[in-house]
PDB file of C-alpha atoms in Angstrom:
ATOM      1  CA  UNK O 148     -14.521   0.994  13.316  1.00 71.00           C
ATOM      2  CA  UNK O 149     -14.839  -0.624   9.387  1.00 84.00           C
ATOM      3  CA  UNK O 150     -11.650  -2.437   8.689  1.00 94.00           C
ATOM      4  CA  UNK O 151     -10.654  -4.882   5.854  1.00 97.00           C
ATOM      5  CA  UNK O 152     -10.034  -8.221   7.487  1.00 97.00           C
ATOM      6  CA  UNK O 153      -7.254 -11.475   5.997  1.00 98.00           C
ATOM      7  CA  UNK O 154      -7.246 -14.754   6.746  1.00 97.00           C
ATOM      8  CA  UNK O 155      -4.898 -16.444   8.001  1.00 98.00           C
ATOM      9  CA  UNK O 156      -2.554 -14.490   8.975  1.00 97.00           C
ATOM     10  CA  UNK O 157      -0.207 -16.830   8.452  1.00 97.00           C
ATOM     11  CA  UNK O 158       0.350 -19.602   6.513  1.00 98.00           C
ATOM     12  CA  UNK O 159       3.354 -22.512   6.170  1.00 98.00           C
ATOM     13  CA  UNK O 160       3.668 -24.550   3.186  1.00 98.00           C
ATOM     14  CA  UNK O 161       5.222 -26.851   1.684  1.00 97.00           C
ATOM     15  CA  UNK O 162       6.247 -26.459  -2.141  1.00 97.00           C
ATOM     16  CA  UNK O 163       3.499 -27.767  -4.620  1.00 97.00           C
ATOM     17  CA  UNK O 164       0.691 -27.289  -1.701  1.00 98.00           C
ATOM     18  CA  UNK O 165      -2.422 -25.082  -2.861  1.00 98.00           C
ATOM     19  CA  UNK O 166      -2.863 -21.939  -0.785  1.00 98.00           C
ATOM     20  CA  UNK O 167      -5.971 -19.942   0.102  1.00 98.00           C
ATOM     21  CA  UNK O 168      -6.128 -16.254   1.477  1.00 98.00           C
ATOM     22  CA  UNK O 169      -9.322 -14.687   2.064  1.00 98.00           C
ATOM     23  CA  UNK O 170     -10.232 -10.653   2.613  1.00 98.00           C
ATOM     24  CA  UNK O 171     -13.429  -9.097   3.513  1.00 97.00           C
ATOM     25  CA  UNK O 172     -12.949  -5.736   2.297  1.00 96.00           C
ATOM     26  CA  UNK O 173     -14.716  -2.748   4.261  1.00 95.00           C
ATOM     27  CA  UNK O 174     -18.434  -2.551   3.549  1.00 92.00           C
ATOM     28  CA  UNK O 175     -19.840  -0.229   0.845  1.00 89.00           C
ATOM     29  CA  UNK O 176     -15.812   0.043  -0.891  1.00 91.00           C
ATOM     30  CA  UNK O 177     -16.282  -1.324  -4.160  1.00 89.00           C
ATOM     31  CA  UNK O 178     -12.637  -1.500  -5.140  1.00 93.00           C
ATOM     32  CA  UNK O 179     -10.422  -4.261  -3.546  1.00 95.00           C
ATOM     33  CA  UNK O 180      -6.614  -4.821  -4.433  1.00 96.00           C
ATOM     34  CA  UNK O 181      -4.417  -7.460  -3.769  1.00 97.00           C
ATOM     35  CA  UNK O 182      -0.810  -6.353  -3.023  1.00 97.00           C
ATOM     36  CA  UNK O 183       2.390  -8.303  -2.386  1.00 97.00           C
ATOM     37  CA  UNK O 184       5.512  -7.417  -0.371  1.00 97.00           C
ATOM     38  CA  UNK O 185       8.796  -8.509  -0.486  1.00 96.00           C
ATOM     39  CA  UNK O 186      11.675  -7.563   0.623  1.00 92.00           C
ATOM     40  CA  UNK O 187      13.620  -7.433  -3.360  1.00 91.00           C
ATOM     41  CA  UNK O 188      10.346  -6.020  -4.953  1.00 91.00           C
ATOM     42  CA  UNK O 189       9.093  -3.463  -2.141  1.00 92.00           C
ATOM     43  CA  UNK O 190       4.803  -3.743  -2.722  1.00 94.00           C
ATOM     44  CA  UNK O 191       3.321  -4.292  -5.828  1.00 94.00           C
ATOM     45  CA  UNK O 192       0.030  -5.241  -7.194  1.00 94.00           C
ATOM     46  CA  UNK O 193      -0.975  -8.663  -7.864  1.00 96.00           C
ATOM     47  CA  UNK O 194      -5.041  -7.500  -9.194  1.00 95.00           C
ATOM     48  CA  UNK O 195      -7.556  -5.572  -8.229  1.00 93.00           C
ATOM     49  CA  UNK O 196     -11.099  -5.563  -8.583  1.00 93.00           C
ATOM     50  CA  UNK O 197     -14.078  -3.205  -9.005  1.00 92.00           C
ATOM     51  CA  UNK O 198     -17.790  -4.200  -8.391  1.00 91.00           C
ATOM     52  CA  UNK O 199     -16.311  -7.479  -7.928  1.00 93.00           C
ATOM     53  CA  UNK O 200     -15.019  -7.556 -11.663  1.00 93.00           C
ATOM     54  CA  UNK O 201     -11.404  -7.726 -12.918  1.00 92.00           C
ATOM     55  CA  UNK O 202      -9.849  -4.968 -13.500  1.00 90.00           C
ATOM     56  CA  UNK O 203      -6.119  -5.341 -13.780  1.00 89.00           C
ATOM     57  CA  UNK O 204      -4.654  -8.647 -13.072  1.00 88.00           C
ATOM     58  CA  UNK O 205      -1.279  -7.979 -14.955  1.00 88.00           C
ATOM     59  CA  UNK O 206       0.895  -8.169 -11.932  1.00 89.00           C
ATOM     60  CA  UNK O 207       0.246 -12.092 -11.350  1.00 92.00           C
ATOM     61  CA  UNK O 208       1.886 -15.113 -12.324  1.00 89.00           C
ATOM     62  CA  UNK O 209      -1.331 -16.643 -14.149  1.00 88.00           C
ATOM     63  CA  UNK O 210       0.051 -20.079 -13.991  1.00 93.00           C
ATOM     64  CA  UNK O 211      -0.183 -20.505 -10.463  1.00 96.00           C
ATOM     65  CA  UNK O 212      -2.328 -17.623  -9.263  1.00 97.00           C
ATOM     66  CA  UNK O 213      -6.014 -16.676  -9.102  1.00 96.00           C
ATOM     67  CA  UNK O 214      -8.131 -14.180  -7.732  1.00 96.00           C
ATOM     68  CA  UNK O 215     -12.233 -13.879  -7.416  1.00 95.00           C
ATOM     69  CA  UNK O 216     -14.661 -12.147  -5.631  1.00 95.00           C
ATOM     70  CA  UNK O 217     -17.511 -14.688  -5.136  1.00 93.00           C
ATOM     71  CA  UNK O 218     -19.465 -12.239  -3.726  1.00 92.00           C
ATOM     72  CA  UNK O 219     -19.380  -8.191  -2.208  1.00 91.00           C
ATOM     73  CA  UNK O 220     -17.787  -9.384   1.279  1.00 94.00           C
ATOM     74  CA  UNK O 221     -15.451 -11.840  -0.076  1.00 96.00           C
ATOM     75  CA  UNK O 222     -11.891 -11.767  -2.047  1.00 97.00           C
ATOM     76  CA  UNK O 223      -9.677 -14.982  -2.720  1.00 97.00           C
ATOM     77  CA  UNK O 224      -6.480 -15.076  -3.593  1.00 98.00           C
ATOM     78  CA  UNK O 225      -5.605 -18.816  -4.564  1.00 97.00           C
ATOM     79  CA  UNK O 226      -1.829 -19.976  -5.514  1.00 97.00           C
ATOM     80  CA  UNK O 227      -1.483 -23.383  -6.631  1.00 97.00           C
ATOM     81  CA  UNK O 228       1.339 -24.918  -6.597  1.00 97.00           C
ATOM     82  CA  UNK O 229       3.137 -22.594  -4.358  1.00 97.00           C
ATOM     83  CA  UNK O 230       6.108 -22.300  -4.759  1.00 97.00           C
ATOM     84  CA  UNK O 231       9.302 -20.989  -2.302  1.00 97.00           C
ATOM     85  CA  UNK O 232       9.649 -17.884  -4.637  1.00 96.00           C
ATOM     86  CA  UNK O 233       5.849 -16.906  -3.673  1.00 97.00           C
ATOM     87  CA  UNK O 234       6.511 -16.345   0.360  1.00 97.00           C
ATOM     88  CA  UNK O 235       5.560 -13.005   1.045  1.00 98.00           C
ATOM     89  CA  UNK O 236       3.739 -11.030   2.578  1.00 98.00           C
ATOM     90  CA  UNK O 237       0.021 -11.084   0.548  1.00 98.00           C
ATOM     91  CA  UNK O 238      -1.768  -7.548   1.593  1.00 98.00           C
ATOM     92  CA  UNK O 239      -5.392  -7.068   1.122  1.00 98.00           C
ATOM     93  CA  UNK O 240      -7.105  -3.488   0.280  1.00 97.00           C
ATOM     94  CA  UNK O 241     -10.380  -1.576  -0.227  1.00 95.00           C
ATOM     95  CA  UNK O 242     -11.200   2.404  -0.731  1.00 90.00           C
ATOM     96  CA  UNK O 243     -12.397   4.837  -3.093  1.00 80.00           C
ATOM     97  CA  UNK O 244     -10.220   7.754  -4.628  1.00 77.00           C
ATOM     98  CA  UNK O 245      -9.244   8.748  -1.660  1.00 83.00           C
ATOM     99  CA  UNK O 246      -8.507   6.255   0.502  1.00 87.00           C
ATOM    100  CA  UNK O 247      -7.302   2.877   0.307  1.00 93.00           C
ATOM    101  CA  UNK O 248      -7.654   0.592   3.492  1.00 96.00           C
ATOM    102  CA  UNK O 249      -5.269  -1.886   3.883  1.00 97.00           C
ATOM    103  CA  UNK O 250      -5.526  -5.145   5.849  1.00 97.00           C
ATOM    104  CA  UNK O 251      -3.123  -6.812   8.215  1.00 97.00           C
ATOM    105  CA  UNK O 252      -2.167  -9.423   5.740  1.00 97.00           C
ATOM    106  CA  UNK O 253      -0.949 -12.997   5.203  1.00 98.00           C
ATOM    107  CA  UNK O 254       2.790 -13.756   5.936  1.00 98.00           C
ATOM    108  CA  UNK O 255       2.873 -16.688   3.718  1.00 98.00           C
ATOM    109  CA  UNK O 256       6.238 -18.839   3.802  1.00 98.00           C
ATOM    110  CA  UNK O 257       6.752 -21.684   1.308  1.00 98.00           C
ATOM    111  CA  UNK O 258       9.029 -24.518   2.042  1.00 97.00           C
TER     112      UNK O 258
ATOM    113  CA  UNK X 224      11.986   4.573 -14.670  1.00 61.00           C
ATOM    114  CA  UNK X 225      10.704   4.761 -11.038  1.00 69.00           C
ATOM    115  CA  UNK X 226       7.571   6.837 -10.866  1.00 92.00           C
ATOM    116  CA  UNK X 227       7.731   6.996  -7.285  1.00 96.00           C
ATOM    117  CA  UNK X 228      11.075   8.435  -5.431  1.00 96.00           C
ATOM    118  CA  UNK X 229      11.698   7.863  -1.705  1.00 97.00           C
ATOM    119  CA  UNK X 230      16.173   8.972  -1.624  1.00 95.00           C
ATOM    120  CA  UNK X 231      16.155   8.741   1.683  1.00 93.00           C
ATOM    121  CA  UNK X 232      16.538   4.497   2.414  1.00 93.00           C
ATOM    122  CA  UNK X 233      17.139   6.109   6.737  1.00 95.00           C
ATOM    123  CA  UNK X 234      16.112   8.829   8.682  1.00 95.00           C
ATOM    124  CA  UNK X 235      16.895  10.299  12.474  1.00 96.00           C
ATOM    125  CA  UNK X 236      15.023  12.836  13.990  1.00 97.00           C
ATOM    126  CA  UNK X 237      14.696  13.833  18.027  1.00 97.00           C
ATOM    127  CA  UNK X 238      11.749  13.540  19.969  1.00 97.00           C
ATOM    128  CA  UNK X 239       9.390  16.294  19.585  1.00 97.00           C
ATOM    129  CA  UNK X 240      10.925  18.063  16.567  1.00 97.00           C
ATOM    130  CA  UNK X 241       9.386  17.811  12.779  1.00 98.00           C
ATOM    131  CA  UNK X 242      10.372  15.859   9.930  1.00 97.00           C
ATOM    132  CA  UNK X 243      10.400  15.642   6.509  1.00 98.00           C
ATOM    133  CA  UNK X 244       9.692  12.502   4.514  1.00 98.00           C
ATOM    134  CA  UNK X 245      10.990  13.180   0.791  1.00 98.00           C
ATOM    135  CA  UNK X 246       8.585  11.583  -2.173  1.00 98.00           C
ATOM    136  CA  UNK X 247       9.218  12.563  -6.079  1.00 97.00           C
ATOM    137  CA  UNK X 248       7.004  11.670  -8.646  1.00 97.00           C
ATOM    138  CA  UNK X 249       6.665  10.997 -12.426  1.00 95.00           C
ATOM    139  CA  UNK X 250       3.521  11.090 -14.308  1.00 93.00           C
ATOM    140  CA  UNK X 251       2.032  12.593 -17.334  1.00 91.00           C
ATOM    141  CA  UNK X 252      -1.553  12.111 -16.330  1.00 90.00           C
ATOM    142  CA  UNK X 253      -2.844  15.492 -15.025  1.00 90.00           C
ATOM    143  CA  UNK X 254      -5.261  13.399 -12.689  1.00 90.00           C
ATOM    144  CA  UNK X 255      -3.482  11.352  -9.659  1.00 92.00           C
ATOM    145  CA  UNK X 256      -3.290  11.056  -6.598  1.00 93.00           C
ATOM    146  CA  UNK X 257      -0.550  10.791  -3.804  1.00 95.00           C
ATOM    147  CA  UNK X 258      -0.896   8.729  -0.521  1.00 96.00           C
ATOM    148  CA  UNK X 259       1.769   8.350   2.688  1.00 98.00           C
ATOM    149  CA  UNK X 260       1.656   5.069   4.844  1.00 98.00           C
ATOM    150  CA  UNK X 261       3.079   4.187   8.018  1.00 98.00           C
ATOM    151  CA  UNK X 262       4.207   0.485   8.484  1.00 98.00           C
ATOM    152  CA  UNK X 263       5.647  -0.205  12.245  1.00 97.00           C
ATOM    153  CA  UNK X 264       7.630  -3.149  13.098  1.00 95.00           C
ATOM    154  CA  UNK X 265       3.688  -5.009  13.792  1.00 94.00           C
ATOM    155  CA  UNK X 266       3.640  -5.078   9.307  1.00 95.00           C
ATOM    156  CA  UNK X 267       0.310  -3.002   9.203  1.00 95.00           C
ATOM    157  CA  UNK X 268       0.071  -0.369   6.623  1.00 97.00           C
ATOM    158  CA  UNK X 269      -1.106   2.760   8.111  1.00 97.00           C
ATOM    159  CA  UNK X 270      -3.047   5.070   5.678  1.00 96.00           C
ATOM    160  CA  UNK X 271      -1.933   8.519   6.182  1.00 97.00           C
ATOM    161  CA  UNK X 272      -2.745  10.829   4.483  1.00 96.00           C
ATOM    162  CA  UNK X 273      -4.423  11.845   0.978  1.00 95.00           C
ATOM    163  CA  UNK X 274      -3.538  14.666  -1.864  1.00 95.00           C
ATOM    164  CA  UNK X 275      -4.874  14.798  -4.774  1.00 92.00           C
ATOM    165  CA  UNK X 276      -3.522  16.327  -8.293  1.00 93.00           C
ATOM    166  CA  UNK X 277      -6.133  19.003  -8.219  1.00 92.00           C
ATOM    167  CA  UNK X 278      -6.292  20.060  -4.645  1.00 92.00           C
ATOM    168  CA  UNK X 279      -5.652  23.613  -4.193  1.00 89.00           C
ATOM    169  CA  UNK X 280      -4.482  23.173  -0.701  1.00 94.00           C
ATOM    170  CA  UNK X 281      -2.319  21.012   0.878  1.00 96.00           C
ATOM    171  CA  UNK X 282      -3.522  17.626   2.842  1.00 96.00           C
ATOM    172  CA  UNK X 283      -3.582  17.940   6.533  1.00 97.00           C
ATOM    173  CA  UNK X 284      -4.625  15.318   9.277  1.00 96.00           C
ATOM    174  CA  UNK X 285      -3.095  15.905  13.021  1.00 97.00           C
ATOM    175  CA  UNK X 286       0.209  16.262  13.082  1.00 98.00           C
ATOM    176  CA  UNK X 287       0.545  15.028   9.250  1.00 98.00           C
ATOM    177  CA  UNK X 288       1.120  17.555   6.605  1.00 97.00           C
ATOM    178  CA  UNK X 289       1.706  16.590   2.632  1.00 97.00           C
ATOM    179  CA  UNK X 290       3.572  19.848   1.387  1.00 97.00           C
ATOM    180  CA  UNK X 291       3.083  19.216  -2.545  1.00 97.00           C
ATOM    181  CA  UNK X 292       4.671  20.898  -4.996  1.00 96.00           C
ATOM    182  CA  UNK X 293       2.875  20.485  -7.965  1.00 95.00           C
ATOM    183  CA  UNK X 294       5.986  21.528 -10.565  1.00 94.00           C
ATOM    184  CA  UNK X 295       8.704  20.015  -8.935  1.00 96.00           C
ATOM    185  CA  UNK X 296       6.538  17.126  -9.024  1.00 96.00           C
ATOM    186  CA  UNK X 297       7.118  16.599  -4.957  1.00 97.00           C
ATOM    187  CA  UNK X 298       4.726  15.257  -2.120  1.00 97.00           C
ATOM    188  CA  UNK X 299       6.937  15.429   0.805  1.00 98.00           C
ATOM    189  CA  UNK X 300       5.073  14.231   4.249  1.00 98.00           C
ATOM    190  CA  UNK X 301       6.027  16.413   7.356  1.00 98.00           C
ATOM    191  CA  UNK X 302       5.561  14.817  10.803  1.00 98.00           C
ATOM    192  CA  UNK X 303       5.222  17.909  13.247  1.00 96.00           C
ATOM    193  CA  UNK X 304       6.115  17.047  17.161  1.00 96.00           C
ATOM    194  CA  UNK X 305       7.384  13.623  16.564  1.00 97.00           C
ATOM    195  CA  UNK X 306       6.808  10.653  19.263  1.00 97.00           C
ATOM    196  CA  UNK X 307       8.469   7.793  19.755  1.00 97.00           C
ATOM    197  CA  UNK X 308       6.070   5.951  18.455  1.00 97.00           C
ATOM    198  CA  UNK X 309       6.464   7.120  15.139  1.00 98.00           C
ATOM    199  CA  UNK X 310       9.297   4.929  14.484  1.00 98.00           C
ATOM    200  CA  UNK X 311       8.725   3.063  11.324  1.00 98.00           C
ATOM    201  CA  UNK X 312       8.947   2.300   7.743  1.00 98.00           C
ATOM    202  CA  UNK X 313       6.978   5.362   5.873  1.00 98.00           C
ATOM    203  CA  UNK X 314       5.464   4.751   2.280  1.00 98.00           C
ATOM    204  CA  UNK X 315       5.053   7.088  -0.543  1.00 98.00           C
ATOM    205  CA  UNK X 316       2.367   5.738  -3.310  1.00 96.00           C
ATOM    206  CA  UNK X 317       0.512   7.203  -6.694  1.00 95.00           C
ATOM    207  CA  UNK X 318      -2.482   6.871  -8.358  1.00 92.00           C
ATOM    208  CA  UNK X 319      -3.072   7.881 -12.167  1.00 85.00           C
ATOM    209  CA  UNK X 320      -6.176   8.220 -13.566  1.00 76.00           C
ATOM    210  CA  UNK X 321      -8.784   6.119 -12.166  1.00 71.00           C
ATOM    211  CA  UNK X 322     -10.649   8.524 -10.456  1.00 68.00           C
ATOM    212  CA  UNK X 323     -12.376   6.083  -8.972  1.00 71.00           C
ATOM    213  CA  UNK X 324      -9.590   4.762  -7.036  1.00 73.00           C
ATOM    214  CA  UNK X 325      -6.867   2.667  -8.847  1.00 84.00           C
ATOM    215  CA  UNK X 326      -4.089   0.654  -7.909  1.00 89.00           C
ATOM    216  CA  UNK X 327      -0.904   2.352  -6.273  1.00 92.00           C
ATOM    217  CA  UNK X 328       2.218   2.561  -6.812  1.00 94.00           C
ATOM    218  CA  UNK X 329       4.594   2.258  -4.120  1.00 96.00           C
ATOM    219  CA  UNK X 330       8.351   4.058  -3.123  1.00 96.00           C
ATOM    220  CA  UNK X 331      11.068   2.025  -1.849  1.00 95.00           C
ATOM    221  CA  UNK X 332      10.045   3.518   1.775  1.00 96.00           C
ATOM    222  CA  UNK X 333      12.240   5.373   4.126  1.00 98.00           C
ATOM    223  CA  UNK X 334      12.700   4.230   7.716  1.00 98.00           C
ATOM    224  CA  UNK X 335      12.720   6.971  10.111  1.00 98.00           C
ATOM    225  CA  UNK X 336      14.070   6.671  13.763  1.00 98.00           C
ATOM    226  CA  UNK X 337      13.283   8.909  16.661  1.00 98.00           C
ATOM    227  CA  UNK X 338      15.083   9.008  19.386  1.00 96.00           C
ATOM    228  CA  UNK X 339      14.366   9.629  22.965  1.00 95.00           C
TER     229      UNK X 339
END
């Protein structure tokens, strides 16, 4: 059965280190989200993206962190440098207005 | 001002009895829509269940029901027959506008417990 997919699943950094996470959102959603959790902030949104253009990317530190969708089966989420503030848990999601599919996400932890 | 309102950080309920998963909202958009997620101990997030601001009825899926109250402004998830392995961390999230399906907005959570 169609689920979104995240790689890795996790990640160890050191501080200043550029970080990659990838999602491959369920086939035929055209709305992906990044999400973050922590354990102070609960989940919140980072960006999210519809028909692979930005839509709301007000929830990210723009200094450090980017997001794309090079193409209809791919979402980034790049943080350079990363920093120890950043570890979190980075979740991935697609849907429609009904649903929204999330994926098993990146624990990232920055040293 | 939190627009999404989980009070209840704990819950206990026995085996095989129902619960009730508190969720209060705030929005003046007349177009939203309210979602319930399960996260276990494993991290996933579970998608529940679905209501949206004009459905006349409420959302139903197996032994999930959303009991909305559209005035009090109140999406409370009830979890009928509960099994063990319902433990876990339960989400309450909204979205406004965007019919097409916008970001979410997420409680604090409540953890609920069942015991054997």
């Amino acid at each position: 059965d169609a689920r979104v997919t995240q790689t890795p699943r996790h990640k160890v950094t050191e501080m200043g280190q550029e970080v990659t996470m990838r999602c491959q959102p369920i086939l035929g959603h055209n709305t992906v989200f990044w999400y973050r959790q922590t354990m102070m902030q609960g989940l919140e949104l980072l960006a999210y993206f519809r028909n692979r253009a930005p839509l709301d990317d007000s929830g990210m530190p723009k200094d450090r962190f980017s997001a794309e969708m090079p193409d209809a089966t791919l979402a980034t989420l790049k943080i350079q440098p990363s920093e120890p503030r950043d570890s979190a848990v980075y979740f991935c999601a697609s849907g429609s207005r009904d649903t929204q599919y999330f994926g098993p996400g990146t624990r990232l932890t920055v040293l | 001002a939190q627009k999404i309102t989980q009070t209840q950080p704990g819950m206990f309920v026995q085996e095989k009895e129902a619960v009730t998963l508190d969720c209060t909202y705030d929005t003046s958009d007349p177009s939203y829509g309210l979602f319930w997620y399960k996260q276990p101990s494993s991290g996933e997030m579970i998608f529940l269940i679905y209501q949206g601001s004009y459905d006349q009825q409420n959302a139903t899926e197996g032994r999930y029901s959303l009991n909305f109250q559209k005035a009090r402004k109140s999406a409370n998830l009830v979890i009928s027959a509960s099994q063990l392995g319902d433990s876990a961390m339960y989400f309450c999230a909204m979205r406004e506008g965007d019919n097409q399906g916008g970001k979410l907005i997420f409680g604090q959570g409540t953890e609920l417990s069942v015991k054997p």
